[in-house]
PDB file of C-alpha atoms in Angstrom:
ATOM      1  CA  MET A 895      16.534  16.438  20.510  1.00  0.00           C
ATOM      2  CA  ASP A 896      16.137  13.000  22.031  1.00  0.00           C
ATOM      3  CA  TRP A 897      16.499   9.614  20.408  1.00  0.00           C
ATOM      4  CA  THR A 898      12.832   9.043  19.649  1.00  0.00           C
ATOM      5  CA  GLN A 899      12.594  12.319  17.806  1.00  0.00           C
ATOM      6  CA  THR A 900      15.720  11.630  15.764  1.00  0.00           C
ATOM      7  CA  LEU A 901      14.510   8.142  14.853  1.00  0.00           C
ATOM      8  CA  PHE A 902      11.121   9.533  13.848  1.00  0.00           C
ATOM      9  CA  TRP A 903      12.668  12.018  11.423  1.00  0.00           C
ATOM     10  CA  PHE A 904      14.918   9.282  10.083  1.00  0.00           C
ATOM     11  CA  PHE A 905      11.907   7.097   9.264  1.00  0.00           C
ATOM     12  CA  PHE A 906      10.011  10.136   7.976  1.00  0.00           C
ATOM     13  CA  ALA A 907      12.765  10.773   5.408  1.00  0.00           C
ATOM     14  CA  MET A 908      13.234   7.079   4.636  1.00  0.00           C
ATOM     15  CA  THR A 909       9.548   6.506   3.931  1.00  0.00           C
ATOM     16  CA  ILE A 910       9.283   9.396   1.509  1.00  0.00           C
ATOM     17  CA  GLY A 911      12.655   8.779  -0.140  1.00  0.00           C
ATOM     18  CA  SER A 912      12.075   5.091  -0.754  1.00  0.00           C
ATOM     19  CA  ALA A 913       8.531   5.775  -2.027  1.00  0.00           C
ATOM     20  CA  VAL A 914       9.987   8.242  -4.541  1.00  0.00           C
ATOM     21  CA  PHE A 915      12.355   5.508  -5.725  1.00  0.00           C
ATOM     22  CA  VAL A 916       9.467   3.012  -6.017  1.00  0.00           C
ATOM     23  CA  VAL A 917       7.764   5.389  -8.422  1.00  0.00           C
ATOM     24  CA  THR A 918      10.759   6.624 -10.433  1.00  0.00           C
ATOM     25  CA  VAL A 919      13.213   3.726 -10.660  1.00  0.00           C
ATOM     26  CA  ARG A 920      13.360   2.059 -14.089  1.00  0.00           C
ATOM     27  CA  ASN A 921      14.049  -1.528 -13.115  1.00  0.00           C
ATOM     28  CA  LEU A 922      10.980  -3.384 -11.892  1.00  0.00           C
ATOM     29  CA  VAL A 923      12.847  -5.649  -9.455  1.00  0.00           C
ATOM     30  CA  HIS A 924      14.584  -2.639  -7.918  1.00  0.00           C
ATOM     31  CA  ALA A 925      11.200  -0.949  -7.552  1.00  0.00           C
ATOM     32  CA  ALA A 926       9.911  -4.012  -5.671  1.00  0.00           C
ATOM     33  CA  PHE A 927      12.841  -3.861  -3.242  1.00  0.00           C
ATOM     34  CA  TRP A 928      12.347  -0.134  -2.689  1.00  0.00           C
ATOM     35  CA  LEU A 929       8.702  -0.923  -1.968  1.00  0.00           C
ATOM     36  CA  MET A 930       9.926  -3.351   0.689  1.00  0.00           C
ATOM     37  CA  ILE A 931      11.846  -0.533   2.407  1.00  0.00           C
ATOM     38  CA  THR A 932       8.783   1.728   2.244  1.00  0.00           C
ATOM     39  CA  LEU A 933       6.618  -0.944   3.853  1.00  0.00           C
ATOM     40  CA  PHE A 934       9.193  -1.519   6.618  1.00  0.00           C
ATOM     41  CA  CYS A 935       9.297   2.217   7.315  1.00  0.00           C
ATOM     42  CA  VAL A 936       5.502   2.412   7.513  1.00  0.00           C
ATOM     43  CA  ALA A 937       5.667  -0.442  10.049  1.00  0.00           C
ATOM     44  CA  ALA A 938       8.187   1.616  12.026  1.00  0.00           C
ATOM     45  CA  LEU A 939       5.793   4.585  11.971  1.00  0.00           C
ATOM     46  CA  TYR A 940       3.087   2.277  13.361  1.00  0.00           C
ATOM     47  CA  VAL A 941       5.447   1.553  16.267  1.00  0.00           C
ATOM     48  CA  PHE A 942       5.730   5.297  16.899  1.00  0.00           C
ATOM     49  CA  LEU A 943       1.926   5.428  17.000  1.00  0.00           C
ATOM     50  CA  LYS A 944       1.908   2.650  19.659  1.00  0.00           C
ATOM     51  CA  ALA A 945       0.311   0.152  17.265  1.00  0.00           C
ATOM     52  CA  ASP A 946       2.674  -2.744  17.903  1.00  0.00           C
ATOM     53  CA  PHE A 947       0.395  -5.549  16.692  1.00  0.00           C
ATOM     54  CA  LEU A 948      -0.343  -3.644  13.502  1.00  0.00           C
ATOM     55  CA  ALA A 949       3.374  -3.093  12.884  1.00  0.00           C
ATOM     56  CA  ALA A 950       4.015  -6.833  13.176  1.00  0.00           C
ATOM     57  CA  THR A 951       1.056  -7.564  10.889  1.00  0.00           C
ATOM     58  CA  GLN A 952       2.362  -5.045   8.364  1.00  0.00           C
ATOM     59  CA  VAL A 953       5.741  -6.786   8.245  1.00  0.00           C
ATOM     60  CA  VAL A 954       4.262 -10.292   8.079  1.00  0.00           C
ATOM     61  CA  VAL A 955       1.480  -9.657   5.555  1.00  0.00           C
ATOM     62  CA  TYR A 956       2.958  -6.938   3.344  1.00  0.00           C
ATOM     63  CA  VAL A 957       6.649  -7.747   3.345  1.00  0.00           C
ATOM     64  CA  GLY A 958       6.249 -11.479   3.786  1.00  0.00           C
ATOM     65  CA  GLY A 959       3.167 -11.990   1.649  1.00  0.00           C
ATOM     66  CA  ILE A 960       2.246  -9.274  -0.817  1.00  0.00           C
ATOM     67  CA  LEU A 961       5.823  -8.371  -1.737  1.00  0.00           C
ATOM     68  CA  VAL A 962       6.697 -12.004  -2.420  1.00  0.00           C
ATOM     69  CA  LEU A 963       3.593 -12.211  -4.620  1.00  0.00           C
ATOM     70  CA  VAL A 964       4.692  -9.065  -6.476  1.00  0.00           C
ATOM     71  CA  LEU A 965       8.206 -10.434  -7.043  1.00  0.00           C
ATOM     72  CA  PHE A 966       6.676 -13.728  -8.153  1.00  0.00           C
ATOM     73  CA  GLY A 967       4.548 -11.810 -10.661  1.00  0.00           C
ATOM     74  CA  VAL A 968       7.595  -9.895 -11.905  1.00  0.00           C
ATOM     75  CA  MET A 969       9.545 -13.115 -12.448  1.00  0.00           C
ATOM     76  CA  MET A 970       6.610 -14.885 -14.123  1.00  0.00           C
ATOM     77  CA  THR A 971       5.800 -12.125 -16.594  1.00  0.00           C
ATOM     78  CA  SER A 972       9.183 -10.633 -17.484  1.00  0.00           C
ATOM     79  CA  GLY A 973      10.443 -13.487 -19.673  1.00  0.00           C
ATOM     80  CA  LYS A 974      10.406 -11.873 -23.110  1.00  0.00           C
ATOM     81  CA  LEU A 975       9.830  -8.219 -22.428  1.00  0.00           C
ATOM     82  CA  ASP A 976      12.585  -6.193 -20.842  1.00  0.00           C
ATOM     83  CA  LEU A 977      12.299  -5.040 -17.265  1.00  0.00           C
ATOM     84  CA  ASN A 978      12.987  -1.432 -18.136  1.00  0.00           C
ATOM     85  CA  LEU A 979      10.003   0.845 -17.973  1.00  0.00           C
ATOM     86  CA  LYS A 980      10.039   3.620 -20.499  1.00  0.00           C
ATOM     87  CA  LEU A 981       7.808   6.586 -19.895  1.00  0.00           C
ATOM     88  CA  GLU A 982       6.100   8.761 -22.447  1.00  0.00           C
ATOM     89  CA  ARG A 983       6.878  12.391 -22.029  1.00  0.00           C
ATOM     90  CA  GLY A 984       3.403  13.865 -22.508  1.00  0.00           C
ATOM     91  CA  GLN A 985       1.782  11.349 -20.189  1.00  0.00           C
ATOM     92  CA  MET A 986       4.541  11.931 -17.648  1.00  0.00           C
ATOM     93  CA  ILE A 987       3.927  15.704 -17.614  1.00  0.00           C
ATOM     94  CA  SER A 988       0.136  15.509 -17.371  1.00  0.00           C
ATOM     95  CA  SER A 989       0.265  12.859 -14.637  1.00  0.00           C
ATOM     96  CA  GLY A 990       2.885  14.895 -12.802  1.00  0.00           C
ATOM     97  CA  ILE A 991       0.621  17.936 -12.881  1.00  0.00           C
ATOM     98  CA  ILE A 992      -2.327  15.894 -11.586  1.00  0.00           C
ATOM     99  CA  SER A 993      -0.375  14.354  -8.708  1.00  0.00           C
ATOM    100  CA  ILE A 994       1.301  17.603  -7.714  1.00  0.00           C
ATOM    101  CA  ALA A 995      -2.073  19.366  -7.732  1.00  0.00           C
ATOM    102  CA  LEU A 996      -3.490  16.578  -5.566  1.00  0.00           C
ATOM    103  CA  LEU A 997      -0.520  16.885  -3.205  1.00  0.00           C
ATOM    104  CA  ALA A 998      -0.930  20.660  -2.966  1.00  0.00           C
ATOM    105  CA  ILE A 999      -4.675  20.452  -2.268  1.00  0.00           C
ATOM    106  CA  LEU A1000      -4.260  17.794   0.427  1.00  0.00           C
ATOM    107  CA  PHE A1001      -1.323  19.693   1.930  1.00  0.00           C
ATOM    108  CA  LEU A1002      -3.389  22.863   2.179  1.00  0.00           C
ATOM    109  CA  ILE A1003      -6.273  20.921   3.754  1.00  0.00           C
ATOM    110  CA  VAL A1004      -3.990  19.419   6.408  1.00  0.00           C
ATOM    111  CA  ARG A1005      -2.313  22.772   6.985  1.00  0.00           C
ATOM    112  CA  ARG A1006      -5.481  24.853   7.304  1.00  0.00           C
ATOM    113  CA  THR A1007      -7.470  22.461   9.464  1.00  0.00           C
ATOM    114  CA  ASN A1008      -7.408  23.097  13.173  1.00  0.00           C
ATOM    115  CA  TRP A1009      -6.893  19.539  14.394  1.00  0.00           C
ATOM    116  CA  GLN A1010      -8.511  18.878  17.763  1.00  0.00           C
ATOM    117  CA  THR A1011      -5.796  16.550  18.971  1.00  0.00           C
ATOM    118  CA  ALA A1012      -5.702  15.206  22.500  1.00  0.00           C
ATOM    119  CA  GLU A1013      -3.029  16.535  24.838  1.00  0.00           C
ATOM    120  CA  THR A1014      -1.373  13.153  25.215  1.00  0.00           C
ATOM    121  CA  GLN A1015      -0.948  10.507  22.586  1.00  0.00           C
ATOM    122  CA  PHE A1016      -2.615   7.105  22.763  1.00  0.00           C
ATOM    123  CA  ASP A1017      -0.504   4.922  25.024  1.00  0.00           C
ATOM    124  CA  SER A1018      -0.730   1.269  25.948  1.00  0.00           C
ATOM    125  CA  GLU A1019       1.324  -1.589  27.261  1.00  0.00           C
ATOM    126  CA  GLY A1020       0.559  -3.585  24.128  1.00  0.00           C
ATOM    127  CA  THR A1021      -2.453  -3.637  21.878  1.00  0.00           C
ATOM    128  CA  THR A1022      -2.534  -7.347  21.070  1.00  0.00           C
ATOM    129  CA  SER A1023      -4.935  -8.413  23.822  1.00  0.00           C
ATOM    130  CA  SER A1024      -7.307  -5.494  23.295  1.00  0.00           C
ATOM    131  CA  ILE A1025      -7.319  -6.115  19.525  1.00  0.00           C
ATOM    132  CA  GLY A1026      -8.121  -9.782  20.171  1.00  0.00           C
ATOM    133  CA  GLU A1027     -10.994  -8.829  22.442  1.00  0.00           C
ATOM    134  CA  ALA A1028     -12.280  -6.298  19.911  1.00  0.00           C
ATOM    135  CA  ILE A1029     -12.190  -8.912  17.110  1.00  0.00           C
ATOM    136  CA  MET A1030     -14.208 -11.354  19.200  1.00  0.00           C
ATOM    137  CA  GLY A1031     -16.595  -8.693  20.464  1.00  0.00           C
ATOM    138  CA  GLU A1032     -17.317  -5.424  18.723  1.00  0.00           C
ATOM    139  CA  PHE A1033     -15.809  -6.402  15.353  1.00  0.00           C
ATOM    140  CA  LEU A1034     -17.065  -9.990  15.159  1.00  0.00           C
ATOM    141  CA  LEU A1035     -19.260  -9.462  12.080  1.00  0.00           C
ATOM    142  CA  PRO A1036     -16.572  -7.643  10.027  1.00  0.00           C
ATOM    143  CA  PHE A1037     -14.122 -10.359  11.046  1.00  0.00           C
ATOM    144  CA  GLU A1038     -16.392 -13.105   9.714  1.00  0.00           C
ATOM    145  CA  VAL A1039     -17.146 -11.146   6.539  1.00  0.00           C
ATOM    146  CA  VAL A1040     -13.448 -10.578   5.897  1.00  0.00           C
ATOM    147  CA  SER A1041     -12.715 -14.275   6.351  1.00  0.00           C
ATOM    148  CA  ILE A1042     -15.332 -15.101   3.706  1.00  0.00           C
ATOM    149  CA  VAL A1043     -13.851 -12.423   1.415  1.00  0.00           C
ATOM    150  CA  LEU A1044     -10.425 -14.048   1.792  1.00  0.00           C
ATOM    151  CA  LEU A1045     -11.864 -17.471   0.991  1.00  0.00           C
ATOM    152  CA  ILE A1046     -13.629 -16.132  -2.102  1.00  0.00           C
ATOM    153  CA  ALA A1047     -10.450 -14.340  -3.234  1.00  0.00           C
ATOM    154  CA  LEU A1048      -8.471 -17.559  -2.796  1.00  0.00           C
ATOM    155  CA  ILE A1049     -10.934 -19.651  -4.811  1.00  0.00           C
ATOM    156  CA  GLY A1050     -11.288 -16.914  -7.422  1.00  0.00           C
ATOM    157  CA  ALA A1051      -7.525 -16.565  -7.866  1.00  0.00           C
ATOM    158  CA  VAL A1052      -7.162 -20.310  -8.420  1.00  0.00           C
ATOM    159  CA  LEU A1053     -10.120 -20.355 -10.810  1.00  0.00           C
ATOM    160  CA  ILE A1054      -8.788 -17.470 -12.919  1.00  0.00           C
ATOM    161  CA  THR A1055      -5.249 -18.774 -13.339  1.00  0.00           C
ATOM    162  CA  ARG A1056      -5.857 -22.470 -13.866  1.00  0.00           C
ATOM    163  CA  LYS A1057      -5.673 -23.944 -17.343  1.00  0.00           C
ATOM    164  CA  GLU A1058      -8.884 -24.695 -19.197  1.00  0.00           C
ATOM    165  CA  VAL A1059      -9.806 -28.358 -18.863  1.00  0.00           C
ATOM    166  CA  LYS A1060     -11.225 -29.787 -22.083  1.00  0.00           C
ATOM    167  CA  LYS A1061     -14.522 -31.609 -21.903  1.00  0.00           C
ATOM    168  CA  GLU A1062     -13.251 -34.976 -23.125  1.00  0.00           C
ATOM    169  CA  ASP A1063     -10.360 -34.857 -20.644  1.00  0.00           C
ATOM    170  CA  ALA A1064     -12.705 -34.218 -17.784  1.00  0.00           C
ATOM    171  CA  ALA A1065     -15.071 -37.011 -18.706  1.00  0.00           C
TER     172      ALA A1065
ATOM    173  CA  MET B 581       5.798  13.959  16.189  1.00  0.00           C
ATOM    174  CA  ARG B 582       2.463  15.664  15.812  1.00  0.00           C
ATOM    175  CA  LEU B 583      -0.571  14.464  13.891  1.00  0.00           C
ATOM    176  CA  GLU B 584       0.308  16.698  10.959  1.00  0.00           C
ATOM    177  CA  HIS B 585       3.635  14.964  10.417  1.00  0.00           C
ATOM    178  CA  TYR B 586       1.937  11.613   9.912  1.00  0.00           C
ATOM    179  CA  LEU B 587      -0.608  13.231   7.611  1.00  0.00           C
ATOM    180  CA  TYR B 588       2.210  14.767   5.539  1.00  0.00           C
ATOM    181  CA  ILE B 589       3.811  11.342   5.065  1.00  0.00           C
ATOM    182  CA  SER B 590       0.414   9.957   4.176  1.00  0.00           C
ATOM    183  CA  ILE B 591      -0.435  12.568   1.539  1.00  0.00           C
ATOM    184  CA  ILE B 592       3.014  12.260  -0.046  1.00  0.00           C
ATOM    185  CA  LEU B 593       2.636   8.464  -0.265  1.00  0.00           C
ATOM    186  CA  PHE B 594      -0.848   8.937  -1.743  1.00  0.00           C
ATOM    187  CA  SER B 595       0.334  11.367  -4.428  1.00  0.00           C
ATOM    188  CA  LEU B 596       3.261   9.137  -5.350  1.00  0.00           C
ATOM    189  CA  GLY B 597       0.885   6.178  -5.611  1.00  0.00           C
ATOM    190  CA  VAL B 598      -1.436   8.126  -7.904  1.00  0.00           C
ATOM    191  CA  PHE B 599       1.567   9.156 -10.005  1.00  0.00           C
ATOM    192  CA  ALA B 600       2.669   5.526 -10.313  1.00  0.00           C
ATOM    193  CA  VAL B 601      -0.815   4.371 -11.300  1.00  0.00           C
ATOM    194  CA  LEU B 602      -1.044   7.096 -13.960  1.00  0.00           C
ATOM    195  CA  THR B 603       2.407   6.799 -15.543  1.00  0.00           C
ATOM    196  CA  ARG B 604       3.578   3.198 -15.322  1.00  0.00           C
ATOM    197  CA  ARG B 605       3.395   0.969 -18.381  1.00  0.00           C
ATOM    198  CA  ASN B 606       3.410  -2.295 -16.492  1.00  0.00           C
ATOM    199  CA  ALA B 607       0.512  -3.763 -14.541  1.00  0.00           C
ATOM    200  CA  ILE B 608       2.746  -4.866 -11.671  1.00  0.00           C
ATOM    201  CA  SER B 609       4.082  -1.329 -11.229  1.00  0.00           C
ATOM    202  CA  ILE B 610       0.476  -0.170 -11.086  1.00  0.00           C
ATOM    203  CA  LEU B 611      -0.097  -2.725  -8.314  1.00  0.00           C
ATOM    204  CA  MET B 612       2.844  -1.201  -6.434  1.00  0.00           C
ATOM    205  CA  GLY B 613       1.241   2.230  -6.750  1.00  0.00           C
ATOM    206  CA  VAL B 614      -2.034   0.856  -5.392  1.00  0.00           C
ATOM    207  CA  GLU B 615      -0.148  -0.654  -2.441  1.00  0.00           C
ATOM    208  CA  LEU B 616       1.354   2.775  -1.695  1.00  0.00           C
ATOM    209  CA  ILE B 617      -2.121   4.321  -1.715  1.00  0.00           C
ATOM    210  CA  LEU B 618      -3.489   1.615   0.609  1.00  0.00           C
ATOM    211  CA  ASN B 619      -0.569   2.130   2.984  1.00  0.00           C
ATOM    212  CA  SER B 620      -1.190   5.861   3.124  1.00  0.00           C
ATOM    213  CA  CYS B 621      -4.857   5.205   3.999  1.00  0.00           C
ATOM    214  CA  ASN B 622      -3.901   2.786   6.771  1.00  0.00           C
ATOM    215  CA  LEU B 623      -1.366   5.235   8.174  1.00  0.00           C
ATOM    216  CA  ASN B 624      -4.074   7.908   8.257  1.00  0.00           C
ATOM    217  CA  PHE B 625      -6.459   5.635  10.147  1.00  0.00           C
ATOM    218  CA  VAL B 626      -3.842   4.718  12.757  1.00  0.00           C
ATOM    219  CA  ALA B 627      -2.657   8.304  13.180  1.00  0.00           C
ATOM    220  CA  PHE B 628      -6.195   9.614  13.690  1.00  0.00           C
ATOM    221  CA  SER B 629      -7.060   6.879  16.163  1.00  0.00           C
ATOM    222  CA  SER B 630      -3.854   7.552  18.069  1.00  0.00           C
ATOM    223  CA  PHE B 631      -4.198  11.329  18.277  1.00  0.00           C
ATOM    224  CA  ILE B 632      -7.926  12.054  18.257  1.00  0.00           C
ATOM    225  CA  THR B 633     -10.058   9.169  19.480  1.00  0.00           C
ATOM    226  CA  ARG B 634      -7.196   7.587  21.463  1.00  0.00           C
ATOM    227  CA  ASP B 635      -8.432   3.999  21.185  1.00  0.00           C
ATOM    228  CA  ILE B 636      -7.863   1.036  18.872  1.00  0.00           C
ATOM    229  CA  THR B 637     -10.790   1.559  16.485  1.00  0.00           C
ATOM    230  CA  GLY B 638      -8.579   3.002  13.752  1.00  0.00           C
ATOM    231  CA  GLN B 639      -6.100   0.187  14.230  1.00  0.00           C
ATOM    232  CA  MET B 640      -8.883  -2.348  13.698  1.00  0.00           C
ATOM    233  CA  ILE B 641      -9.909  -0.644  10.456  1.00  0.00           C
ATOM    234  CA  ALA B 642      -6.270  -0.591   9.299  1.00  0.00           C
ATOM    235  CA  LEU B 643      -6.034  -4.293  10.135  1.00  0.00           C
ATOM    236  CA  PHE B 644      -9.041  -5.068   7.938  1.00  0.00           C
ATOM    237  CA  GLY B 645      -7.490  -2.838   5.287  1.00  0.00           C
ATOM    238  CA  ILE B 646      -4.325  -4.951   5.317  1.00  0.00           C
ATOM    239  CA  VAL B 647      -6.385  -8.153   4.966  1.00  0.00           C
ATOM    240  CA  LEU B 648      -8.309  -6.723   2.019  1.00  0.00           C
ATOM    241  CA  ALA B 649      -5.045  -5.542   0.427  1.00  0.00           C
ATOM    242  CA  ALA B 650      -3.743  -9.099   0.627  1.00  0.00           C
ATOM    243  CA  ALA B 651      -6.890 -10.463  -1.055  1.00  0.00           C
ATOM    244  CA  GLU B 652      -6.681  -7.717  -3.682  1.00  0.00           C
ATOM    245  CA  ALA B 653      -3.029  -8.491  -4.465  1.00  0.00           C
ATOM    246  CA  ALA B 654      -3.775 -12.202  -4.895  1.00  0.00           C
ATOM    247  CA  VAL B 655      -6.656 -11.591  -7.324  1.00  0.00           C
ATOM    248  CA  PHE B 656      -4.717  -8.852  -9.140  1.00  0.00           C
ATOM    249  CA  LEU B 657      -1.740 -11.132  -9.761  1.00  0.00           C
ATOM    250  CA  SER B 658      -3.883 -14.035 -10.917  1.00  0.00           C
ATOM    251  CA  ILE B 659      -5.567 -11.705 -13.417  1.00  0.00           C
ATOM    252  CA  ILE B 660      -2.139 -10.446 -14.539  1.00  0.00           C
ATOM    253  CA  LEU B 661      -0.921 -14.014 -15.073  1.00  0.00           C
ATOM    254  CA  SER B 662      -3.895 -14.941 -17.206  1.00  0.00           C
ATOM    255  CA  ILE B 663      -3.571 -11.694 -19.196  1.00  0.00           C
ATOM    256  CA  TYR B 664       0.080 -12.553 -19.768  1.00  0.00           C
ATOM    257  CA  ASN B 665      -0.848 -16.035 -20.997  1.00  0.00           C
ATOM    258  CA  GLU B 666      -3.318 -14.470 -23.417  1.00  0.00           C
ATOM    259  CA  PHE B 667      -1.367 -11.481 -24.755  1.00  0.00           C
ATOM    260  CA  SER B 668       2.278 -12.245 -23.798  1.00  0.00           C
ATOM    261  CA  SER B 669       2.366  -8.725 -22.359  1.00  0.00           C
ATOM    262  CA  ILE B 670       1.122  -6.904 -19.306  1.00  0.00           C
ATOM    263  CA  ASN B 671       1.349  -3.422 -20.752  1.00  0.00           C
ATOM    264  CA  PRO B 672      -2.121  -1.902 -20.207  1.00  0.00           C
ATOM    265  CA  ASP B 673      -1.869  -0.146 -23.593  1.00  0.00           C
ATOM    266  CA  GLN B 674      -1.540  -3.418 -25.489  1.00  0.00           C
ATOM    267  CA  THR B 675      -4.311  -5.357 -23.779  1.00  0.00           C
ATOM    268  CA  ASP B 676      -7.149  -3.527 -25.499  1.00  0.00           C
ATOM    269  CA  THR B 677      -9.171  -6.307 -27.115  1.00  0.00           C
ATOM    270  CA  LEU B 678     -12.478  -4.938 -25.834  1.00  0.00           C
ATOM    271  CA  LYS B 679     -11.786  -1.514 -27.332  1.00  0.00           C
ATOM    272  CA  GLY B 680     -14.263  -0.613 -30.101  1.00  0.00           C
TER     273      GLY B 680
END
């Protein structure tokens, strides 16, 4: 077994293990840090799939952006209530049954399907330049739409959280 | 390192995300579950584009998925903050003012 294979199985186990901790751990801050490890491991799996630009984007946007936002939300909202998450037993059992059934169905689908995979995996010297060309060519319209979506989300987030300004103050 | 291995990771992440969304009593934990689900979708896209079509189309879709996840997280957290200002709690069971 060569190094690549060993590393792949390491990240395979790490991804699943840390995701289990994200879901089961009681402390919310600990869950956020386990989520960070999961996101790093998914970025590593992107590297195995030869998606280097996407791996870098995953680290920058998810770990650097979304996770900081999540931690910020945890700190802002956990003042009075305790960070411990108690679970109700009945809800826990029914949700467990639903997710395990979902897992089993999807597992069977993946197992039974005869995947028509190519003999060799996708390989490239680096995807950054081809992704840049695709954004400016084939994917120009989605790129513009997504930029407008981001702008709207930004304005909307500010609008929702800001304090109400009274009429007489504004005048 | 076959396609199935990536799909196994993806379906496990998806099920764990669904479990988190269903059981957690805190809106931010639910957001974490949603992030797990989005990550499993992106991993699926990249794995399929790497093994079946062998081009960067799936990577582009995953890239747009990441951008939309960022927008979603920003709006989600702003909603959570205003809910917290209103109810002093982000437990989904306690924020039921619209319930008849």
